[in-house]
Amino acid sequence: MGKVTFKKELCKGCGLCVDACPKKILAVSKTESNNKGYFIAECLDAEKCIGCAFCATMCPDCVITVEK
Amino acid sequence: MSIVFEKTSFLTDTSMHYCPGCTHGIAHRLVAEALEELGVKGHVVGVAPVGCAVFAYNYFNCDMQQAAHGRAPAVATGIKLTDPDNIVFAYQGDGDLASIGIAEIIHAATRGTNITVIFINNAIYGMTGGQMAPTTLIGQKATTCVYGRNAETNGNPIKVCELLATLTGPSYIERVSLGDVKSVKQAKKAVLKAFQNQIDGKGFSFVEMLSSCPTNWHMTPTQATSFVSNEMQNMFPLGVFKEVE
Amino acid sequence: MAEKKLMKGNEAIAEAAVRAGCRFYAGYPITPQNEIPEYMSWRLAEVGGHFVQSESEVAAINMVFGSAGAGGRAMTSSSSPGISLKQEGISYICGAEIPCVIINMVRSGPGLGGIQPAQCDYFQATKGGGHGDYRMLVYAPSSVQECVDLMYTSFDKAEKYRLPVMILGDGMLGQIMEAVSLPPMRDLNTIPKKKWATTGEGFGDTRRIINSLYIVPDELEAMNIKLQNIYDSMAVNETLVEEYLVDDADIILTAYGTVGRIAKSAVDILREQGVKAGLIRPITVYPFPTASFQKAASGKAKEFLAIELSMGQYIEDVKLSVEGKKPVRFFGRSGGNIMSPEDIVAFVTKENK
């Protein structure tokens, strides 16, 4: 009932969103990277997202848009 | 479903140059969100420091001035007195504010000039590569105290909120942290309160934000934020140090 | 006839600034210019302006940076040691192209020096005391009336070229009292609005940025070339000089500021004694009136005498302009001592034996 979308080109793969997510459904990809060469964050299990926006709260680069 | 969280229009589209995991980015977002929510678009001037945030004029979506190292409170004073109807803020790091600019911040505070100062305390000089700052913790390593800061030769960390709270001029002083979600939410409230004070003409408002520096602390972003929530918060207790009704 | 008033130099220049539209002043106490902040502290309030006694001269120049960058007519004043403290701020102001006015009532130096008049800040004022290639439009008034007149147009000049204007006075100018006629109070609505100023209205692509940081070398070089072009056009349009009895002069006395006035009296005395003396008195010391010297150097004059209250700074620009065509001698006093017209006459007549 929540949904996150990532602005890939703004992500720096810092992982702060990964730690902040209470549902532990985010991860920094090991394969997908953006134009700057950063491995970017992604959501592994969209159904479990509760739209709490903890990830976006800890994101320093305004990568994540959250819907609920 | 509707959007519950999105990038504020008070930040430009320019991607920030800060290192991965540096919480300067969060601080920028909180200031921008507060300005947007308080509806002051078209009446805001910000002042960028010298340090990692020197490029802040590329990120805040309002008129900006870039001040000489340590002088942002003086520049902000000049801007505010030229058009008191504007909301004026200075955004500074610990080298900028607590070292070279300590006189400027103390006197802007004691004059009670109706500006808002956002003070990012990451206990290190980031832009110049990790030197000791006035707020570097005892025992913390930096490129100018490689064995860890010791009081005898390097002096002791400065607690700016407590220092400014002894002055009559300030109307609001709070120290917050960017180390975890709960703290970031509290930080947002503090920023809103500080700007509201300015809007209400209550005089000088000040928010110190404990912030991370993964690169120069030689930590991962996650280690760095927990260092903020633990070691930094032990040295620099959070809370409201001054509040005038 | 405008009202004539007996005023002290410092107060007259402060009043002229207010009449020119200055509405923000930041300053710090230092002899011999104290009357300027003192006067501004109550006068600006009368016209809806703002005065700040800052915590230091460093803070003062940076307050002016902010105020002028936000579109205000802002100024500061100090005396030698205080002007040294402002140099970084002045460099930033030039790098960010901010118009403002800075007054230096020079006192004897170096170090804490003395509080008596001097001209030992010439290099600092005209060659740039701070870091980087920058210049200021530098006026050197020689009377209280000239202080008022030059102050009255300084903001317009600063805004025309978007740079700081320095009024290079000295302790004597600041402290003497003379009858002056004061210009009318300027209607602020006649002052053109500044599109580049951070008035707070900017958002998105209408944002204004006041900044001197150029991290890309080509951009900074382009900026420096732009500034140089401004200085060159200033040289063409803003150079001011007084020439007195130069055409048939055998010896040309040259001095600026109050010493220029003393030298003029010396010219009169020398003429009475049958010595054909003349005077070149720069009113702008930057841009320097090179043409006057080149004309005189290729004319009848046999020699030049540079006179200043320093150990020899201004003389260098005289020599640069004369380019070796004729000898340039030096007569200077220092430490706060001031030569009299008779001292100059004695120096000249002794020289000629």
XYZ file of C-alpha atoms in Angstrom:
666
model
C 0.000 0.000 0.000
C 3.109 2.135 -0.283
C 5.308 2.788 -3.304
C 8.795 4.215 -3.784
C 10.337 5.450 -7.000
C 14.021 6.366 -7.407
C 15.509 9.173 -9.493
C 18.394 6.944 -10.556
C 20.732 9.700 -11.751
C 20.692 11.453 -8.339
C 21.536 8.335 -6.313
C 25.085 7.927 -4.926
C 24.599 4.420 -3.536
C 25.266 5.577 0.037
C 22.860 3.042 1.517
C 21.345 5.286 4.200
C 17.896 4.457 2.858
C 18.650 0.758 3.163
C 19.363 1.104 6.896
C 16.380 3.355 7.500
C 13.763 1.058 5.922
C 11.832 -0.709 8.731
C 10.753 -3.437 6.340
C 14.303 -4.098 5.130
C 13.201 -4.180 1.478
C 15.808 -1.799 0.029
C 19.305 -2.618 -1.160
C 22.115 -1.051 -3.099
C 22.253 -2.891 -6.399
C 25.334 -4.925 -7.197
C 24.712 -4.697 -10.917
C 22.798 -1.531 -11.838
C 24.683 1.782 -11.850
C 23.925 5.299 -13.063
C 25.786 7.740 -15.345
C 28.108 8.740 -12.514
C 29.033 5.130 -11.968
C 27.326 4.749 -8.618
C 25.575 1.481 -7.828
C 22.057 2.678 -7.132
C 19.500 1.840 -4.478
C 16.476 -0.224 -5.424
C 13.422 -1.781 -3.837
C 13.525 -5.593 -3.664
C 9.958 -6.266 -2.534
C 7.509 -3.476 -3.476
C 4.469 -5.151 -1.862
C 5.984 -4.883 1.584
C 6.436 -1.090 1.292
C 4.232 0.699 3.852
C 4.905 4.198 2.500
C 6.475 5.398 5.762
C 9.068 7.506 3.837
C 11.821 6.670 6.328
C 14.058 5.985 3.345
C 13.365 9.372 1.793
C 13.862 11.060 5.187
C 17.415 9.736 5.373
C 18.244 10.245 1.694
C 20.691 13.174 1.321
C 20.025 13.551 -2.393
C 16.223 13.608 -2.728
C 16.307 10.472 -4.845
C 13.156 8.862 -3.498
C 9.526 9.826 -4.112
C 7.062 8.016 -1.845
C 3.382 7.337 -2.461
C 0.787 5.901 -0.106
C -2.290 6.417 -3.794
C -1.028 9.971 -3.389
C 2.446 11.357 -2.996
C 3.502 11.601 0.635
C 7.103 12.562 0.069
C 8.776 14.277 -2.896
C 11.613 16.642 -3.615
C 10.769 20.210 -2.557
C 10.612 22.952 -5.193
C 12.898 25.022 -2.973
C 15.827 22.871 -4.106
C 17.060 23.344 -7.664
C 17.484 20.444 -10.074
C 21.257 20.642 -9.755
C 22.538 17.381 -8.279
C 24.509 18.034 -5.109
C 28.287 17.577 -5.075
C 28.370 16.235 -1.503
C 30.023 12.883 -0.880
C 27.761 9.797 -0.798
C 26.042 9.625 2.585
C 27.013 13.147 3.665
C 24.087 14.546 5.630
C 24.631 18.083 4.333
C 22.114 16.978 1.717
C 19.512 16.246 4.393
C 20.165 19.626 6.017
C 19.653 21.365 2.683
C 16.386 19.511 2.185
C 15.053 20.409 5.633
C 15.797 24.112 5.134
C 14.239 24.071 1.678
C 11.143 22.166 2.826
C 10.647 24.589 5.711
C 10.903 27.626 3.412
C 8.396 26.047 1.031
C 5.949 25.128 3.775
C 6.150 28.617 5.315
C 5.202 30.087 1.945
C 8.010 32.667 1.786
C 8.838 32.115 -1.879
C 9.851 35.433 -3.449
C 11.046 36.890 -0.123
C 14.105 34.815 0.696
C 17.845 35.430 0.521
C 20.322 32.797 1.657
C 24.015 33.117 2.426
C 26.435 30.299 1.622
C 29.664 29.851 3.607
C 33.116 28.734 2.566
C 33.499 25.007 3.098
C 31.673 21.979 1.695
C 28.491 24.028 1.482
C 30.146 26.801 -0.545
C 28.124 25.616 -3.557
C 24.841 25.932 -1.656
C 23.976 28.831 -3.947
C 23.546 26.212 -6.680
C 21.064 24.213 -4.596
C 18.752 26.586 -2.725
C 16.126 27.848 -5.116
C 16.184 31.501 -4.022
C 18.440 34.559 -4.232
C 21.813 33.648 -2.711
C 25.043 35.323 -1.722
C 28.323 33.490 -1.184
C 30.198 34.981 1.803
C 33.874 35.063 2.711
C 34.947 32.365 5.155
C 33.305 32.975 8.532
C 31.493 36.143 7.501
C 28.053 34.795 6.560
C 26.336 36.245 9.659
C 27.717 39.700 8.808
C 26.654 39.382 5.161
C 23.233 38.191 6.293
C 22.982 41.188 8.645
C 23.644 43.545 5.743
C 21.037 41.804 3.588
C 18.413 41.749 6.332
C 18.806 45.412 7.229
C 18.567 46.367 3.559
C 15.145 44.733 3.283
C 13.830 43.613 6.685
C 10.763 42.043 5.037
C 12.956 39.318 3.509
C 13.578 36.012 5.222
C 17.357 35.789 5.456
C 19.349 32.722 6.463
C 23.012 31.854 6.732
C 24.089 28.234 6.236
C 27.498 27.502 7.763
C 29.859 24.675 8.708
C 31.878 24.327 11.922
C 35.112 25.710 10.496
C 33.239 28.673 9.006
C 31.160 29.476 12.076
C 33.043 28.229 15.148
C 36.583 29.021 14.071
C 37.284 31.996 11.796
C 33.721 33.329 12.119
C 33.190 33.002 15.864
C 33.166 36.770 16.377
C 30.602 37.278 13.624
C 28.192 34.663 14.961
C 28.467 35.876 18.575
C 27.823 39.471 17.593
C 24.991 38.708 15.189
C 23.433 36.684 18.023
C 23.962 39.286 20.707
C 22.606 42.020 18.427
C 19.585 39.784 18.066
C 19.583 40.472 14.328
C 16.408 38.885 12.953
C 18.079 36.232 10.792
C 18.190 32.422 10.966
C 21.520 30.597 11.096
C 21.767 26.906 10.211
C 24.988 25.508 11.667
C 26.227 22.167 10.345
C 28.538 20.585 12.913
C 30.435 17.613 11.449
C 33.498 18.007 13.661
C 35.935 18.267 10.742
C 37.052 20.508 7.879
C 35.537 18.610 4.955
C 36.252 20.662 1.830
C 39.943 21.032 2.610
C 40.491 17.358 3.295
C 39.821 16.502 6.926
C 41.626 18.867 9.250
C 40.686 19.307 12.904
C 37.779 21.679 13.540
C 36.818 23.574 16.723
C 34.201 20.852 17.302
C 36.458 17.844 16.629
C 36.006 15.466 19.560
C 38.794 14.670 21.985
C 40.504 11.549 20.652
C 39.029 11.954 17.186
C 41.656 11.730 14.439
C 42.044 14.422 11.768
C 44.813 15.334 9.368
C 46.087 17.990 11.787
C 45.772 15.798 14.876
C 46.741 12.450 13.448
C 47.021 10.704 16.838
C 43.636 11.981 17.907
C 42.771 15.386 19.297
C 44.175 15.966 22.772
C 43.216 18.890 24.930
C 46.714 19.958 25.928
C 47.942 20.674 22.414
C 44.707 20.992 20.419
C 42.319 22.574 22.882
C 38.772 21.412 23.563
C 35.651 21.232 21.384
C 33.407 24.300 21.383
C 29.726 23.892 22.258
C 28.227 26.670 20.182
C 24.586 26.349 21.323
C 25.570 26.585 24.966
C 27.875 29.508 24.143
C 25.196 31.487 22.321
C 22.547 30.643 24.920
C 24.351 32.863 27.415
C 23.504 35.872 25.219
C 20.329 37.900 25.536
C 19.904 38.535 21.804
C 18.873 35.118 20.482
C 15.194 34.200 20.493
C 15.621 30.489 19.719
C 18.561 28.065 19.879
C 18.260 24.314 19.353
C 20.725 21.540 18.634
C 19.426 18.656 16.560
C 20.962 15.633 14.848
C 20.832 14.192 11.332
C 22.001 10.783 12.533
C 18.694 8.861 12.285
C 15.111 9.159 11.082
C 13.642 10.248 14.419
C 16.288 12.934 14.816
C 15.844 14.198 11.262
C 12.121 14.637 11.886
C 12.891 16.603 15.052
C 15.430 18.659 13.095
C 12.738 19.595 10.584
C 10.545 20.910 13.418
C 13.454 22.973 14.720
C 14.086 24.553 11.333
C 10.403 25.389 10.949
C 10.382 26.918 14.431
C 13.530 28.962 13.716
C 12.137 30.420 10.484
C 8.759 31.032 12.125
C 10.562 33.068 14.787
C 12.088 35.165 12.033
C 8.724 35.627 10.337
C 7.241 36.677 13.684
C 10.124 39.148 14.136
C 11.312 37.562 17.364
C 14.981 37.997 16.423
C 18.025 35.799 15.944
C 17.276 32.086 15.625
C 19.857 29.311 15.474
C 19.760 25.588 14.697
C 22.889 23.461 15.132
C 22.733 20.183 13.234
C 25.068 17.323 14.126
C 26.071 15.998 10.754
C 28.292 13.292 9.270
C 31.467 13.288 7.153
C 31.982 9.706 5.928
C 34.927 10.638 3.713
C 37.075 12.424 6.245
C 36.014 10.303 9.185
C 37.064 7.280 7.042
C 33.753 5.565 7.711
C 30.929 4.171 5.641
C 27.833 6.385 5.481
C 26.063 4.082 7.942
C 28.981 4.054 10.401
C 29.149 7.835 10.108
C 25.470 8.418 10.915
C 25.705 6.144 13.932
C 28.836 8.051 15.036
C 26.640 11.156 14.908
C 23.858 9.510 16.925
C 26.285 8.190 19.538
C 29.702 9.820 20.004
C 28.658 13.217 18.621
C 25.447 13.356 20.644
C 27.342 12.427 23.801
C 29.616 15.397 23.331
C 26.954 17.734 21.956
C 23.645 17.065 23.768
C 20.482 17.729 21.769
C 17.728 20.046 22.885
C 16.434 23.582 23.038
C 18.930 25.925 24.708
C 17.022 29.168 24.314
C 13.422 29.943 23.556
C 11.801 33.329 23.911
C 7.990 33.408 23.810
C 23.313 79.382 -3.645
C 23.204 76.121 -1.701
C 23.374 76.500 2.071
C 26.954 77.022 3.316
C 27.813 75.282 6.550
C 30.938 75.086 8.660
C 31.558 71.376 9.017
C 34.262 68.966 10.054
C 35.495 66.809 7.145
C 34.326 63.517 8.608
C 30.843 64.845 9.281
C 30.538 66.591 5.935
C 31.412 63.416 4.048
C 28.911 61.433 6.120
C 26.171 63.970 5.395
C 27.029 63.942 1.708
C 26.747 60.151 1.687
C 23.284 60.293 3.234
C 22.254 62.943 0.702
C 23.613 60.695 -2.066
C 21.209 57.945 -0.977
C 23.320 55.900 1.407
C 20.939 53.992 3.665
C 23.294 51.416 5.209
C 26.530 52.046 7.047
C 28.651 49.611 9.062
C 31.772 50.783 10.799
C 34.094 50.427 13.744
C 35.784 53.033 15.909
C 39.309 54.077 14.874
C 40.925 57.500 15.037
C 40.963 59.766 13.024
C 37.629 58.837 11.339
C 35.382 58.328 14.376
C 33.058 61.192 13.538
C 31.833 59.290 10.466
C 30.269 56.344 12.372
C 29.241 58.724 15.152
C 27.409 60.960 12.685
C 25.887 58.038 10.810
C 24.648 56.437 14.024
C 21.962 59.090 14.488
C 21.683 60.580 10.985
C 20.763 57.359 9.153
C 17.938 56.700 11.584
C 16.493 60.091 10.604
C 16.172 58.986 6.981
C 14.985 55.424 7.555
C 18.452 53.972 7.030
C 20.390 51.459 9.131
C 23.604 51.866 11.077
C 25.595 49.023 12.633
C 28.624 49.434 14.831
C 30.167 46.110 13.878
C 32.374 43.875 15.950
C 35.342 44.560 13.669
C 36.241 46.187 10.394
C 36.177 42.707 8.869
C 32.540 42.307 9.844
C 31.756 45.831 8.627
C 33.011 45.310 5.074
C 31.123 42.019 4.890
C 27.920 43.693 6.047
C 28.417 46.183 3.235
C 28.958 43.198 0.890
C 25.548 41.833 1.925
C 23.686 45.124 1.881
C 25.058 46.348 -1.437
C 24.644 42.846 -2.899
C 20.989 43.110 -1.956
C 20.695 46.361 -3.901
C 21.224 48.928 -1.153
C 23.542 51.957 -1.230
C 25.965 50.812 1.457
C 29.253 52.133 2.773
C 31.886 51.790 5.427
C 34.775 53.917 6.602
C 37.916 53.366 8.582
C 41.535 54.417 8.897
C 44.606 52.531 7.699
C 44.785 49.569 10.144
C 41.038 49.071 9.759
C 41.304 49.292 5.982
C 43.967 46.584 6.116
C 41.444 44.353 7.887
C 38.932 44.987 5.106
C 41.182 43.940 2.249
C 39.842 40.400 1.876
C 36.293 41.742 1.885
C 37.213 44.336 -0.740
C 38.658 41.615 -2.960
C 35.407 39.624 -2.615
C 33.393 42.763 -3.400
C 35.397 43.285 -6.590
C 35.151 39.604 -7.525
C 31.370 39.674 -7.074
C 31.066 43.076 -8.830
C 29.317 44.828 -5.954
C 29.079 48.657 -5.911
C 29.798 50.351 -2.600
C 31.834 53.172 -1.049
C 34.768 52.818 1.303
C 36.385 55.801 3.029
C 39.959 55.669 4.297
C 41.075 58.591 6.470
C 44.705 57.577 6.347
C 46.860 57.751 9.459
C 50.576 57.262 9.900
C 51.885 53.695 9.904
C 52.985 50.952 9.727
C 51.610 48.859 12.568
C 49.630 50.735 15.153
C 51.545 53.724 13.843
C 50.133 57.068 14.848
C 46.868 58.936 14.554
C 48.214 61.879 12.609
C 47.562 62.373 8.888
C 49.578 60.438 6.306
C 49.482 59.106 2.757
C 51.277 55.815 3.391
C 48.346 53.696 2.126
C 48.774 54.744 -1.497
C 50.002 51.350 -2.682
C 47.273 49.569 -0.750
C 44.568 51.773 -2.238
C 45.716 51.929 -5.835
C 47.560 48.659 -6.404
C 45.067 46.497 -4.574
C 45.740 45.624 -0.919
C 43.966 42.306 -1.124
C 44.399 39.173 -3.211
C 43.729 38.963 -6.945
C 43.760 41.288 -9.931
C 41.334 43.978 -8.950
C 41.214 47.753 -8.707
C 38.970 50.322 -7.137
C 38.000 53.760 -8.387
C 40.036 55.824 -5.922
C 39.343 59.500 -5.321
C 41.810 61.740 -3.463
C 39.988 64.873 -2.304
C 42.047 67.809 -1.051
C 39.350 69.850 0.693
C 36.179 69.276 2.669
C 34.157 70.640 -0.249
C 35.854 68.214 -2.625
C 35.128 65.397 -0.154
C 31.442 66.335 -0.314
C 31.356 66.681 -4.091
C 33.176 63.406 -4.782
C 31.175 61.538 -2.135
C 27.941 62.764 -3.675
C 28.688 61.073 -7.027
C 30.556 58.050 -5.662
C 27.534 55.733 -5.472
C 26.537 56.560 -9.058
C 30.091 55.799 -10.229
C 30.241 52.609 -8.153
C 26.961 51.433 -9.653
C 27.959 52.451 -13.189
C 31.005 50.181 -13.046
C 29.815 47.791 -10.281
C 32.871 48.100 -8.104
C 33.897 49.748 -4.837
C 34.789 53.440 -4.850
C 37.398 54.427 -2.290
C 37.680 57.960 -1.003
C 41.321 58.248 0.039
C 41.437 61.034 2.586
C 43.688 61.543 5.557
C 43.415 62.489 9.185
C 43.735 66.193 8.379
C 40.849 66.148 5.903
C 38.747 64.283 8.426
C 39.444 66.667 11.267
C 39.611 70.154 9.690
C 36.507 72.323 9.561
C 35.668 74.283 6.441
C 32.634 76.010 5.013
C 30.917 73.665 2.596
C 27.850 73.885 0.426
C 25.857 70.679 0.718
C 24.094 69.035 -2.245
C 20.340 68.353 -2.132
C 18.894 65.170 -0.637
C 18.689 62.599 -3.449
C 15.224 61.167 -4.204
C 15.721 57.432 -3.772
C 13.263 56.739 -6.574
C 15.724 58.266 -9.025
C 18.237 55.537 -8.198
C 18.034 52.824 -10.872
C 16.883 49.380 -9.657
C 19.585 46.692 -9.808
C 18.475 43.583 -11.738
C 21.454 41.629 -10.426
C 20.758 42.305 -6.700
C 19.497 39.639 -4.273
C 16.264 41.434 -3.417
C 14.713 38.110 -2.366
C 12.319 37.884 -5.302
C 14.392 35.420 -7.343
C 13.104 31.856 -7.848
C 14.026 29.263 -10.449
C 15.688 30.940 -13.387
C 15.017 34.439 -12.029
C 17.399 33.728 -9.118
C 20.209 36.196 -8.526
C 23.536 34.962 -7.219
C 26.170 37.232 -5.662
C 29.316 35.183 -5.865
C 33.035 35.412 -6.543
C 33.785 31.682 -6.736
C 34.718 30.483 -10.246
C 36.025 26.956 -10.001
C 36.495 26.656 -13.800
C 39.702 28.493 -14.847
C 38.322 29.726 -18.189
C 35.334 31.288 -16.420
C 37.553 33.045 -13.890
C 39.908 34.260 -16.615
C 36.923 35.620 -18.552
C 35.866 37.373 -15.347
C 39.302 38.923 -14.915
C 39.331 40.109 -18.525
C 35.880 41.614 -18.023
C 37.081 43.489 -14.925
C 40.162 44.747 -16.777
C 37.962 46.105 -19.566
C 35.921 47.924 -16.920
C 39.077 49.465 -15.452
C 40.245 50.494 -18.924
C 36.945 52.216 -19.705
C 37.123 53.900 -16.281
C 40.538 55.292 -17.228
C 38.998 56.877 -20.323
C 35.904 58.281 -18.632
C 36.624 58.873 -14.961
C 40.156 60.235 -14.702
C 40.179 63.612 -12.910
C 43.188 65.875 -12.477
C 43.893 69.533 -11.620
C 46.616 71.222 -13.616
C 47.797 74.630 -12.405
C 50.290 76.881 -14.272
C 51.814 73.802 -15.940
C 52.292 75.058 -19.532
C 55.232 77.417 -18.900
C 56.528 75.704 -15.766
C 60.209 74.796 -15.396
C 59.504 72.633 -12.352
C 56.267 70.732 -11.858
C 55.237 69.969 -8.310
C 52.922 66.991 -8.082
C 50.948 65.736 -5.121
C 47.453 64.493 -4.285
C 44.967 65.059 -1.482
C 45.767 67.670 1.174
C 49.441 67.719 0.100
C 48.229 68.740 -3.363
C 46.659 71.766 -1.751
C 49.811 72.570 0.221
C 51.859 72.210 -2.982
C 49.556 74.670 -4.760
C 50.353 77.310 -2.155
C 54.041 76.541 -2.680
C 53.614 77.109 -6.433
C 52.195 80.577 -5.744
C 55.060 81.487 -3.393
C 57.659 80.190 -5.891
C 56.038 82.179 -8.686
C 56.310 85.316 -6.545
C 60.010 84.519 -6.130
C 60.375 84.271 -9.907
C 60.532 80.467 -10.028
C 58.264 79.095 -12.780
C 56.561 76.320 -10.862
C 53.398 74.412 -11.801
C 51.211 71.763 -10.208
C 49.673 68.507 -11.339
C 47.211 67.237 -8.709
C 45.489 63.934 -9.430
C 41.912 63.882 -8.115
C 41.585 60.239 -9.128
C 44.692 58.295 -8.117
C 43.172 55.313 -9.814
C 42.687 55.638 -12.736
C 45.950 57.603 -12.741
C 46.136 60.782 -14.921
C 49.059 59.510 -16.976
C 48.309 61.818 -19.934
C 48.908 64.972 -17.869
C 52.392 63.792 -16.960
C 53.260 62.614 -20.453
C 52.222 65.992 -21.902
C 54.200 67.892 -19.262
C 57.210 65.581 -19.563
C 57.456 66.199 -23.306
C 56.974 69.949 -22.751
C 59.113 72.758 -21.288
C 59.353 71.375 -17.764
C 62.873 70.401 -16.690
C 61.958 68.293 -13.686
C 59.155 66.962 -11.495
C 58.948 66.992 -7.706
C 56.676 64.381 -6.147
C 55.549 65.422 -2.679
C 53.750 63.072 -0.286
C 53.282 62.084 3.313
C 55.056 58.760 2.941
C 58.498 57.359 2.231
C 57.780 57.277 -1.488
C 54.772 55.452 -2.928
C 52.909 57.917 -5.142
C 56.216 58.858 -6.802
C 56.313 55.447 -8.479
C 53.186 56.183 -10.509
C 54.622 59.599 -11.416
C 57.802 57.957 -12.658
C 55.810 55.350 -14.564
C 53.947 58.137 -16.367
C 57.002 60.350 -17.000
C 58.819 57.294 -18.345
C 62.269 58.739 -17.685
C 61.822 61.745 -20.003
C 62.610 64.111 -17.142
C 63.995 63.619 -13.635
C 61.464 63.064 -10.858
C 62.587 64.089 -7.373
C 61.002 63.233 -4.049
C 60.132 65.258 -0.975
C 58.286 63.350 1.706
C 57.451 63.534 5.387
C 56.307 60.620 7.492
C 55.141 59.582 10.917
C 52.325 62.120 10.882
C 54.525 65.112 10.148
C 53.176 67.459 7.476
C 55.325 69.737 5.314
C 54.287 73.376 5.015
C 54.248 75.352 1.770
C 57.414 77.071 3.003
C 59.091 73.708 3.532
C 58.385 72.861 -0.101
C 59.649 76.248 -1.275
C 62.839 75.790 0.753
C 63.325 72.308 -0.701
C 62.876 73.574 -4.259
C 65.097 76.640 -3.891
C 67.808 74.634 -2.075
C 67.627 72.060 -4.853
C 68.105 74.669 -7.558
C 71.325 76.228 -6.097
